[in-house]
PDB file of C-alpha atoms in Angstrom:
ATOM      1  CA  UNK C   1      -1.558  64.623 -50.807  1.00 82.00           C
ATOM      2  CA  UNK C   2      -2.381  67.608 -53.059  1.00 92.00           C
ATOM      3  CA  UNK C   3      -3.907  67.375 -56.434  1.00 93.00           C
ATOM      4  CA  UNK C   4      -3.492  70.411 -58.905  1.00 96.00           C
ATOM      5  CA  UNK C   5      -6.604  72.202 -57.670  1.00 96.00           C
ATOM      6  CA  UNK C   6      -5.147  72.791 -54.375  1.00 96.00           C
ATOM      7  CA  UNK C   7      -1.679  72.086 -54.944  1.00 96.00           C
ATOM      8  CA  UNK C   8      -2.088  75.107 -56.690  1.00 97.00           C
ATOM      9  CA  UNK C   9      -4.161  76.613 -54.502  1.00 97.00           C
ATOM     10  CA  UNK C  10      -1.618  76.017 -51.463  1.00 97.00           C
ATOM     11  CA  UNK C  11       1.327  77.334 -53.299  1.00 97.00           C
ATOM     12  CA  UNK C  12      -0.073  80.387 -53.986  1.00 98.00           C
ATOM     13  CA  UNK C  13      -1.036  80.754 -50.145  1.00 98.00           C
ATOM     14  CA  UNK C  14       2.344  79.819 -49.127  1.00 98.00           C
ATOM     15  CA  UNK C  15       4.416  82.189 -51.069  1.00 98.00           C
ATOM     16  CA  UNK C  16       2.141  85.093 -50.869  1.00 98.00           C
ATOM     17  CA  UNK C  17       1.897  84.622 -47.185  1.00 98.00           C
ATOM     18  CA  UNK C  18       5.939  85.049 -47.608  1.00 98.00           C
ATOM     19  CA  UNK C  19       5.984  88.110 -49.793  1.00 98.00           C
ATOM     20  CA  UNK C  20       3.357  89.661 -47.609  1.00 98.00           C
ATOM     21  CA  UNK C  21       5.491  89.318 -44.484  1.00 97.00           C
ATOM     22  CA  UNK C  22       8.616  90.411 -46.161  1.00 98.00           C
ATOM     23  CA  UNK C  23       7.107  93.544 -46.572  1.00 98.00           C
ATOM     24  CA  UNK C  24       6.977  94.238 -43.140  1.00 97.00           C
ATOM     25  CA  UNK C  25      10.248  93.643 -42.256  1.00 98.00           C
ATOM     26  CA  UNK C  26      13.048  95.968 -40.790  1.00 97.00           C
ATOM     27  CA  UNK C  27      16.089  96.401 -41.686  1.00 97.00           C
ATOM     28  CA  UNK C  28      17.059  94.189 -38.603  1.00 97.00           C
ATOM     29  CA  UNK C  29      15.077  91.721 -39.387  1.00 97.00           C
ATOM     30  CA  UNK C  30      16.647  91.238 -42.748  1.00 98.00           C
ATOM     31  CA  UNK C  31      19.845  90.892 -41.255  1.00 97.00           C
ATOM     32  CA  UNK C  32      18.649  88.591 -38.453  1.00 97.00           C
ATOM     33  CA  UNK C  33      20.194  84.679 -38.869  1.00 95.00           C
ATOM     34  CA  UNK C  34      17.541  82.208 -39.579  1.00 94.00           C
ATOM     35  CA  UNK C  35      19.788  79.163 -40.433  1.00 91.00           C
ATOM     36  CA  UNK C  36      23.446  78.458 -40.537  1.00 90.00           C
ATOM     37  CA  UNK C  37      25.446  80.843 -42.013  1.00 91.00           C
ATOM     38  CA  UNK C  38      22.552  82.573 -43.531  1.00 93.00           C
ATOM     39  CA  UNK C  39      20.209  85.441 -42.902  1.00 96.00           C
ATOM     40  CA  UNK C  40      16.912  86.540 -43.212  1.00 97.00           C
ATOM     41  CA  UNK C  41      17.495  88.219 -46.492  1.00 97.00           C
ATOM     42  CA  UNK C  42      20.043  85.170 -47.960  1.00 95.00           C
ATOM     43  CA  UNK C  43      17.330  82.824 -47.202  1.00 96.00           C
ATOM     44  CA  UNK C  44      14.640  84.793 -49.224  1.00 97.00           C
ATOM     45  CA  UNK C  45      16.827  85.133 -52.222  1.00 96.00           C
ATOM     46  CA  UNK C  46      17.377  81.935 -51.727  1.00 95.00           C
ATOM     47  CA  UNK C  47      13.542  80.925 -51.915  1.00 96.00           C
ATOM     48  CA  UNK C  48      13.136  83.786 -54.889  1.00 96.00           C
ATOM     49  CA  UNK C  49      15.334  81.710 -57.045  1.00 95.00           C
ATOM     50  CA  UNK C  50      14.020  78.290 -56.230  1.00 95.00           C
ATOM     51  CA  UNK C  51      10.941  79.412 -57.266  1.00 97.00           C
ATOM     52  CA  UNK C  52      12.454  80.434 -60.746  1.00 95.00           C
ATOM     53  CA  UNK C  53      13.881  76.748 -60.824  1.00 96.00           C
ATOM     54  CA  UNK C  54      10.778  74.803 -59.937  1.00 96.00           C
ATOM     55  CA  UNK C  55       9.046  77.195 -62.566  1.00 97.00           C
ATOM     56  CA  UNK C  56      11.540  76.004 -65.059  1.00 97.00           C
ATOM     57  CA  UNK C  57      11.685  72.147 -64.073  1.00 97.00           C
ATOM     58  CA  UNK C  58       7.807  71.981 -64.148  1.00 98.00           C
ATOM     59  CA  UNK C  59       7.546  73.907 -67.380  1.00 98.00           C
ATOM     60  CA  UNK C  60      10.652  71.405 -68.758  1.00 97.00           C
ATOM     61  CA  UNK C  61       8.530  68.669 -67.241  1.00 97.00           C
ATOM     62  CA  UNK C  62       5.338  69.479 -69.183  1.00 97.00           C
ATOM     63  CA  UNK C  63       7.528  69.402 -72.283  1.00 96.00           C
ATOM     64  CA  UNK C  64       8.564  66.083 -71.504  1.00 96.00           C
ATOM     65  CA  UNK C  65      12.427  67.242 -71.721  1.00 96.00           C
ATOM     66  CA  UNK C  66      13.841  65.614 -68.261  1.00 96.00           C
ATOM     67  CA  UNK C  67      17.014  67.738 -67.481  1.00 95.00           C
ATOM     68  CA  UNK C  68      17.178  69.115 -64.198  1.00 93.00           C
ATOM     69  CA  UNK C  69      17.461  72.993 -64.419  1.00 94.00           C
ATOM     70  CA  UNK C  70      20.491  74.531 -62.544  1.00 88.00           C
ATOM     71  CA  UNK C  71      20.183  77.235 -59.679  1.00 81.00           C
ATOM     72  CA  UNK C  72      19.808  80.394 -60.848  1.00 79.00           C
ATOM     73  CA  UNK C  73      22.891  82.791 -60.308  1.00 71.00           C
ATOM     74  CA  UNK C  74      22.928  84.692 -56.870  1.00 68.00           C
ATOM     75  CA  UNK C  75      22.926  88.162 -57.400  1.00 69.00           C
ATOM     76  CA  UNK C  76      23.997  91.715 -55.009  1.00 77.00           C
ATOM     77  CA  UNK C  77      20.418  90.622 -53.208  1.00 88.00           C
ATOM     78  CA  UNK C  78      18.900  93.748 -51.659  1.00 95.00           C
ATOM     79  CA  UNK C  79      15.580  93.945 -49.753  1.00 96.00           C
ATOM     80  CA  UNK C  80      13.649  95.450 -52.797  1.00 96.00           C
ATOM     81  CA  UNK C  81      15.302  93.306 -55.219  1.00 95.00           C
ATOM     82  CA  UNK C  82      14.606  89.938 -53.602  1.00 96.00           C
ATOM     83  CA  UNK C  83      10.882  91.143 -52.953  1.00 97.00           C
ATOM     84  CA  UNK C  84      10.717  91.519 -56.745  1.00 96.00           C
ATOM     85  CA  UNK C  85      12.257  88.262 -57.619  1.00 95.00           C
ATOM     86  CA  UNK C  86       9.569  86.586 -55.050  1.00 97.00           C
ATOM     87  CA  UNK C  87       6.681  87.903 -56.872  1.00 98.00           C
ATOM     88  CA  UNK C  88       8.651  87.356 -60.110  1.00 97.00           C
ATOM     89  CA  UNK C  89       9.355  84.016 -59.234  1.00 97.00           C
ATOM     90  CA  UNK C  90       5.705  82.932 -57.446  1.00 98.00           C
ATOM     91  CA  UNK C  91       4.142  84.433 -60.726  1.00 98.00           C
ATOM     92  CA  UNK C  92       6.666  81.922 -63.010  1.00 97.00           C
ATOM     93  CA  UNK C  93       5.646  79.194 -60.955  1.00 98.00           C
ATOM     94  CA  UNK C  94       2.347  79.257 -60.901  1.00 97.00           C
ATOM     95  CA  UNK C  95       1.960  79.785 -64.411  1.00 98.00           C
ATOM     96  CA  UNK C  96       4.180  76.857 -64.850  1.00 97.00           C
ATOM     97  CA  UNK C  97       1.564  74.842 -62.511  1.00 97.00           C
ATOM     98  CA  UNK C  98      -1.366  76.196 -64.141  1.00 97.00           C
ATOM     99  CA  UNK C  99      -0.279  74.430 -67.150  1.00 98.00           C
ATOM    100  CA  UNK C 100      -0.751  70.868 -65.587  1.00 97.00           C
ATOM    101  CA  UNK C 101      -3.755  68.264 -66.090  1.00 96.00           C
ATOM    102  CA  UNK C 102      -4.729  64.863 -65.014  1.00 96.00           C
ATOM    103  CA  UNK C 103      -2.319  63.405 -67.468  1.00 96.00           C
ATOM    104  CA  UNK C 104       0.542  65.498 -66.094  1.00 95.00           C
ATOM    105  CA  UNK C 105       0.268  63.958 -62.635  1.00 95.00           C
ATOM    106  CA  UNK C 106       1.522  60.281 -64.435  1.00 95.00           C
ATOM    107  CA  UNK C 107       4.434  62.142 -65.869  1.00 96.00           C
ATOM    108  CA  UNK C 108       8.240  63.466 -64.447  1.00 97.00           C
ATOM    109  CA  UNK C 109       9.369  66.573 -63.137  1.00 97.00           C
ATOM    110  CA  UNK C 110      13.031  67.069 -63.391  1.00 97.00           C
ATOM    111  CA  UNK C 111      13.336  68.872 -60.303  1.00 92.00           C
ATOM    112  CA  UNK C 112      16.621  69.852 -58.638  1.00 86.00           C
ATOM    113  CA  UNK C 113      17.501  66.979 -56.975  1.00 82.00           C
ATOM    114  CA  UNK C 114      16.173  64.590 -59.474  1.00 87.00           C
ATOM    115  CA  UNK C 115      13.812  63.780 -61.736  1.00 94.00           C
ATOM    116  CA  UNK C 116      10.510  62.053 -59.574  1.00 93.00           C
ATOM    117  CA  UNK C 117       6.622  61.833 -60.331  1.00 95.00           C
ATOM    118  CA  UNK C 118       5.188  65.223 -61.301  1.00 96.00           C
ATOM    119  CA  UNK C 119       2.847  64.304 -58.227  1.00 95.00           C
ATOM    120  CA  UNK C 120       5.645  64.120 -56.041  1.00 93.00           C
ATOM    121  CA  UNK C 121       7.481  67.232 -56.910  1.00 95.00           C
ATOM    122  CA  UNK C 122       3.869  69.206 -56.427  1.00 96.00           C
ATOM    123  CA  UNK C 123       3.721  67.762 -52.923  1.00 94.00           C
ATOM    124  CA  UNK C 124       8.034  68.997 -52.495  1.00 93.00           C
ATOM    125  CA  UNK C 125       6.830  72.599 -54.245  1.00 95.00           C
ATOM    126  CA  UNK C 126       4.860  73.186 -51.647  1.00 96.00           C
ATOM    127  CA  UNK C 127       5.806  71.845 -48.522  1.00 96.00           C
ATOM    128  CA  UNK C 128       9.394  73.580 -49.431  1.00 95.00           C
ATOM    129  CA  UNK C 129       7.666  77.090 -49.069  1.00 97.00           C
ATOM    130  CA  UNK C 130       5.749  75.900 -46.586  1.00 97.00           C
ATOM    131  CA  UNK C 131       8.847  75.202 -44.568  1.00 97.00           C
ATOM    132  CA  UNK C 132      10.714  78.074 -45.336  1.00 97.00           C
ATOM    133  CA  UNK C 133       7.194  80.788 -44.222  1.00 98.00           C
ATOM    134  CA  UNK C 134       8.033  78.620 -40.861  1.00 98.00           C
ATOM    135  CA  UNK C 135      11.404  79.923 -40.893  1.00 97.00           C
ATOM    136  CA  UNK C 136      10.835  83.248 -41.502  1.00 98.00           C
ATOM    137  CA  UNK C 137       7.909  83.411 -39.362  1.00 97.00           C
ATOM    138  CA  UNK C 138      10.273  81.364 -36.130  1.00 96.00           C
ATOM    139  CA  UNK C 139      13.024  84.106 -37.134  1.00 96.00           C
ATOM    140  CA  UNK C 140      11.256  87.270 -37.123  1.00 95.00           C
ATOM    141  CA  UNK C 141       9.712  86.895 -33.546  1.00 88.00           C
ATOM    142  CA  UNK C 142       6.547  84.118 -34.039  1.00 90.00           C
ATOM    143  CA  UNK C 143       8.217  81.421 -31.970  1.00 91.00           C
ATOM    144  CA  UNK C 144       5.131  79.707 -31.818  1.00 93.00           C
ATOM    145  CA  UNK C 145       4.321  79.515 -35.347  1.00 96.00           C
ATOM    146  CA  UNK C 146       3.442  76.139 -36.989  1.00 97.00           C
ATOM    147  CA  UNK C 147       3.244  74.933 -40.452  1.00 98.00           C
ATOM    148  CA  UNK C 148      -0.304  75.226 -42.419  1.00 97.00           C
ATOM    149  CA  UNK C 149      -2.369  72.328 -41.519  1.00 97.00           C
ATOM    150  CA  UNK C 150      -2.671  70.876 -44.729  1.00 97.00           C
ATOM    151  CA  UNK C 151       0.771  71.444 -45.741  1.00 97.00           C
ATOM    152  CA  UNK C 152       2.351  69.550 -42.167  1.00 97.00           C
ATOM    153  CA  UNK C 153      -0.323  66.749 -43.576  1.00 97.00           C
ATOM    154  CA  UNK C 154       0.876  66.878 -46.810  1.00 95.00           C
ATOM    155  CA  UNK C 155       4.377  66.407 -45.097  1.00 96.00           C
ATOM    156  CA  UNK C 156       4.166  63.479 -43.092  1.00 97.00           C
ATOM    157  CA  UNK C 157       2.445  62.161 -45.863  1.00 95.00           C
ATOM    158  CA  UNK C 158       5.896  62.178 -48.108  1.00 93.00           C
ATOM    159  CA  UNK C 159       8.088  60.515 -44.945  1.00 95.00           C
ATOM    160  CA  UNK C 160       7.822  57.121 -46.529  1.00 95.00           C
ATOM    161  CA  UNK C 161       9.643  58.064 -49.973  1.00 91.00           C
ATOM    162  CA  UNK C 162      11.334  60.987 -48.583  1.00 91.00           C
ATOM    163  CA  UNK C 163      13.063  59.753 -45.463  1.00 94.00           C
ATOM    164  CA  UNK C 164      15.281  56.054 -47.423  1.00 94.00           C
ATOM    165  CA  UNK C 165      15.647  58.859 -50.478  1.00 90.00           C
ATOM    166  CA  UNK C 166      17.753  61.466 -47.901  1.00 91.00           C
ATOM    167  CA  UNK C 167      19.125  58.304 -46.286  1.00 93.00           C
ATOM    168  CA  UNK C 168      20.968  57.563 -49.851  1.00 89.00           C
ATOM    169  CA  UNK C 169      22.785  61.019 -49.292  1.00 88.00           C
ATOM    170  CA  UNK C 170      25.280  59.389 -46.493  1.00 91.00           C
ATOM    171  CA  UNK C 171      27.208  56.505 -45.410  1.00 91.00           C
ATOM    172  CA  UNK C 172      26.027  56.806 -42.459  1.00 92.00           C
ATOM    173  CA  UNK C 173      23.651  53.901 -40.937  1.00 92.00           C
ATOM    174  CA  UNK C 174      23.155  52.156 -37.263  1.00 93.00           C
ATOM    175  CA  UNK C 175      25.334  49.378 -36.432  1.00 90.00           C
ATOM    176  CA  UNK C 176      22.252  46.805 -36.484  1.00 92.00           C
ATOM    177  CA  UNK C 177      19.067  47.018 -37.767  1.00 95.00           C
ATOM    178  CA  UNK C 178      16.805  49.691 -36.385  1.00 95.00           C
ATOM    179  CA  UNK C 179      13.197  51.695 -37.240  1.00 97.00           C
ATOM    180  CA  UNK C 180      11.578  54.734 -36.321  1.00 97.00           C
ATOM    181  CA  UNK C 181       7.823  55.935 -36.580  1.00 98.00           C
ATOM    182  CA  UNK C 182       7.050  59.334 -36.737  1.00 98.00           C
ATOM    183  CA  UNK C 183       4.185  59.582 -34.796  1.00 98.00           C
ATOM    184  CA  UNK C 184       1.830  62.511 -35.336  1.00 97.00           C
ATOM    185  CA  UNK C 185      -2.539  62.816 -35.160  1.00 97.00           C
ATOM    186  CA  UNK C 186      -2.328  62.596 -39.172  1.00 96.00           C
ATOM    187  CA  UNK C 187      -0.242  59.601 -39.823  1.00 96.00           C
ATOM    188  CA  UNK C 188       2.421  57.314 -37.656  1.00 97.00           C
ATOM    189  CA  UNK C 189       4.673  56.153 -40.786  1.00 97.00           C
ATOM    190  CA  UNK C 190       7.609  53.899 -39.951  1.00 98.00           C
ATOM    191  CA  UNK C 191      11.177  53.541 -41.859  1.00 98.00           C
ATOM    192  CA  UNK C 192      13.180  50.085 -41.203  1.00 97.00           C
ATOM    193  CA  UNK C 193      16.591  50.073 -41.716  1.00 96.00           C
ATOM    194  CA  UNK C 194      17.348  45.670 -42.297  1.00 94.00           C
ATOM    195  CA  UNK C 195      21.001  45.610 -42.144  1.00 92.00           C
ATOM    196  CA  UNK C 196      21.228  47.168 -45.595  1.00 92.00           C
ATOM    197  CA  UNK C 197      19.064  49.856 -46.461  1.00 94.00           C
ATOM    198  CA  UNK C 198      16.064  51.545 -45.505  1.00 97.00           C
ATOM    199  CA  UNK C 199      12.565  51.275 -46.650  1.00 97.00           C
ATOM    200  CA  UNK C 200       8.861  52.470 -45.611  1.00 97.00           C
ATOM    201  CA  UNK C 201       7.349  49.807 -43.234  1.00 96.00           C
ATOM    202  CA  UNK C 202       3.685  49.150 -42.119  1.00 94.00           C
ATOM    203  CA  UNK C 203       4.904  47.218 -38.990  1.00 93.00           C
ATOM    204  CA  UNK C 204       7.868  45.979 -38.053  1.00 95.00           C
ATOM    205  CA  UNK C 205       9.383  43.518 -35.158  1.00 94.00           C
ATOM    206  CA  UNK C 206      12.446  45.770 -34.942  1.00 94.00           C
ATOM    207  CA  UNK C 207      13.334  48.004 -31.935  1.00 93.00           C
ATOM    208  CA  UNK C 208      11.434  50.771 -32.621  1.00 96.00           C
ATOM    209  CA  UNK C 209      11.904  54.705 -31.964  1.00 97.00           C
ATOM    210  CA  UNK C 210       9.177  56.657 -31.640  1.00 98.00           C
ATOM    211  CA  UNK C 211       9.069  60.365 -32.442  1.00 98.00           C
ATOM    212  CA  UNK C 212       5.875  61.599 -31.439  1.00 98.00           C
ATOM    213  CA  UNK C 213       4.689  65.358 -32.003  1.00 98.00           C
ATOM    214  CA  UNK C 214       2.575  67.644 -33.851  1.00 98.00           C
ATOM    215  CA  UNK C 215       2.215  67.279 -37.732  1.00 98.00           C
ATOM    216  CA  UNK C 216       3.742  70.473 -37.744  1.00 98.00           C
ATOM    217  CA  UNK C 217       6.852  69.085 -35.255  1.00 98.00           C
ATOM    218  CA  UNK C 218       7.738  65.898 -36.847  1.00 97.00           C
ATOM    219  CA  UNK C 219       8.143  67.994 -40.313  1.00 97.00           C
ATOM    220  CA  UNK C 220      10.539  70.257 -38.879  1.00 97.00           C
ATOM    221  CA  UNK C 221      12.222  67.404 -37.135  1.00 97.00           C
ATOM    222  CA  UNK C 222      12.846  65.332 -39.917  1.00 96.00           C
ATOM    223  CA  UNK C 223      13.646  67.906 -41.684  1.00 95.00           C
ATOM    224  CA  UNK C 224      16.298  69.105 -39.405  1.00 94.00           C
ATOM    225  CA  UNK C 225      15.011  72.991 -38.125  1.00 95.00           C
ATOM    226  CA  UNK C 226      13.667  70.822 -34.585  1.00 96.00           C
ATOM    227  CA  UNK C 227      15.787  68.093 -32.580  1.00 94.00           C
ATOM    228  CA  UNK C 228      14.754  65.089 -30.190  1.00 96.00           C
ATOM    229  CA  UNK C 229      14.806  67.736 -27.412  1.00 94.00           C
ATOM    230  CA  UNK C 230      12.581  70.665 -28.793  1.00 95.00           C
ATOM    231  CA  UNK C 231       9.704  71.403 -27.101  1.00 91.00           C
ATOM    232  CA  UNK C 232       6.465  69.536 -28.633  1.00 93.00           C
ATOM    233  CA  UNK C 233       8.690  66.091 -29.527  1.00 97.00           C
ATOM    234  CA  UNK C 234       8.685  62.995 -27.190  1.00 97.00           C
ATOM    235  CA  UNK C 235      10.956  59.854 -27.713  1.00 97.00           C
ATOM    236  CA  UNK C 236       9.652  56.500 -26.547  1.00 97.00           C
ATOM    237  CA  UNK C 237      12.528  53.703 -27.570  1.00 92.00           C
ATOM    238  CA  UNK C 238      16.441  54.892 -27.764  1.00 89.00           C
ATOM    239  CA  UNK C 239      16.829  58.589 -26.842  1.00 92.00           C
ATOM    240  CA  UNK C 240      20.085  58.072 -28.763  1.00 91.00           C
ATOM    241  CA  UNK C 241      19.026  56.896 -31.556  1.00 92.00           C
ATOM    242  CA  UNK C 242      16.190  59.694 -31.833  1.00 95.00           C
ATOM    243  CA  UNK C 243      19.473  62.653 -31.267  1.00 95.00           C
ATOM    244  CA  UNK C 244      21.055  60.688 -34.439  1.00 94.00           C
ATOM    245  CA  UNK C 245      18.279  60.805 -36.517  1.00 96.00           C
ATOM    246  CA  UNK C 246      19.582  63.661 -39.336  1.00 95.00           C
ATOM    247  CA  UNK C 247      22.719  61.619 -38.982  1.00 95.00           C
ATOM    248  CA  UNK C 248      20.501  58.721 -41.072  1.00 96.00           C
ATOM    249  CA  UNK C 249      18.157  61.256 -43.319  1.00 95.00           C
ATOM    250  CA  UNK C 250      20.531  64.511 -43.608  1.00 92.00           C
ATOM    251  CA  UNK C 251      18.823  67.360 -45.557  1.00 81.00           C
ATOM    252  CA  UNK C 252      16.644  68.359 -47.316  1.00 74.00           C
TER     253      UNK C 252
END
């Protein structure tokens, strides 16, 4: 898990490593599609303005004021302009993050979602732009690219609150109680679902699924941008269960 040091530190990698390779893009590449009804340049506008936001909820944070800031407006995003919000954006952020001290990290953030430990929404910070440099990297012609390795660490370090928190976001659940373990070289958690609900598990006598991969693979599993058949995963337990699995956790 990141402190501020190198929360800090990582962030500013992250993003820059972003803004440096949008720099370098064509005018194809823009317009390529990276997820779902978005492209290249909707998804960097997209990160421009969540930066602005995070700035915002860290800085409202700090002030001890816990009201989640809304999404900045969209604007006519061109190449140029959405370049200048990143920087714009990066800069507002890590001014915001320079701010914090020890006695931040036993605070709140009221981040987008929800307000959550101030240590928690550092870890979210970066990981987010951490995902999204794997995006751009996969959609731009880097099909081998993986996540930083500290950030993929930082990741699977999360799964335990992260994965029953997404699960709130849907009805949906298994028809009897099931687990999985996301299995990776820097950590194997495991999330039980009893019937109920789910929760973070050191061990467990339920049917288990395992998802095995890279740190780097099980993030971008769980997270949705991989399935159970990408190269790099391996299921051992219900195949099934493994192709529902953003059925259970849907977003981020």
């Amino acid at each position: 898990m990141y402190g501020i040091p190198d929360g800090i530190a990582a962030n500013q990698r992250e993003v820059t490593a972003i803004i440096d390779r949008a720099r370098t893009l064509t005018t194809d590449d823009w317009a390529r599609s990276v997820l779902p009804g978005w492209s290249v340049l909707d998804m960097l506008d997209h990160v421009a303005r969540a930066l602005a936001q995070q700035a915002e909820a860290f800085e409202r944070g700090l002030r001890g004021e816990l009201d989640p800031p809304e999404f900045p407006n969209p604007q006519a995003a061109t190449p140029a302009k959405v370049i200048d919000d990143l920087v714009a954006g990066l800069d507002a952020l890590q001014r915001a993050l320079a701010k914090l001290v020890p006695e931040s990290m036993a605070a709140l953030t009221p981040m987008p979602f929800g307000v959550i430990p101030t240590p928690v929404a550092l870890q979210i910070a970066v990981v987010e732009y951490g995902m999204h440099r794997w995006d751009l990297e996969r959609a731009c012609g880097s099909p081998t690219y993986d996540l930083s390795d500290d950030v993929a660490a930082a990741s699977i370090a999360m799964v335990p609150g992260l994965l029953p928190m997404l699960a709130g976001r849907t009805e949906q659940r298994p028809a009897k109680p099931a687990a999985f373990q996301l299995a990776s070289p820097v950590g194997a958690p495991i999330v039980v679902f009893d019937g109920e609900q789910w929760a973070p598990a050191e061990a467990t006598d339920i049917p288990t699924t395992v998802i095995s991969g890279s740190a780097s693979d099980l993030t971008m599993f769980y997270i949705g941008r991989l399935n159970a058949s990408s190269a790099g995963i391996t299921v051992a337990g219900s195949q099934a269960d493994a192709e529902q699995f953003k059925q259970y956790f849907p977003g981020p």
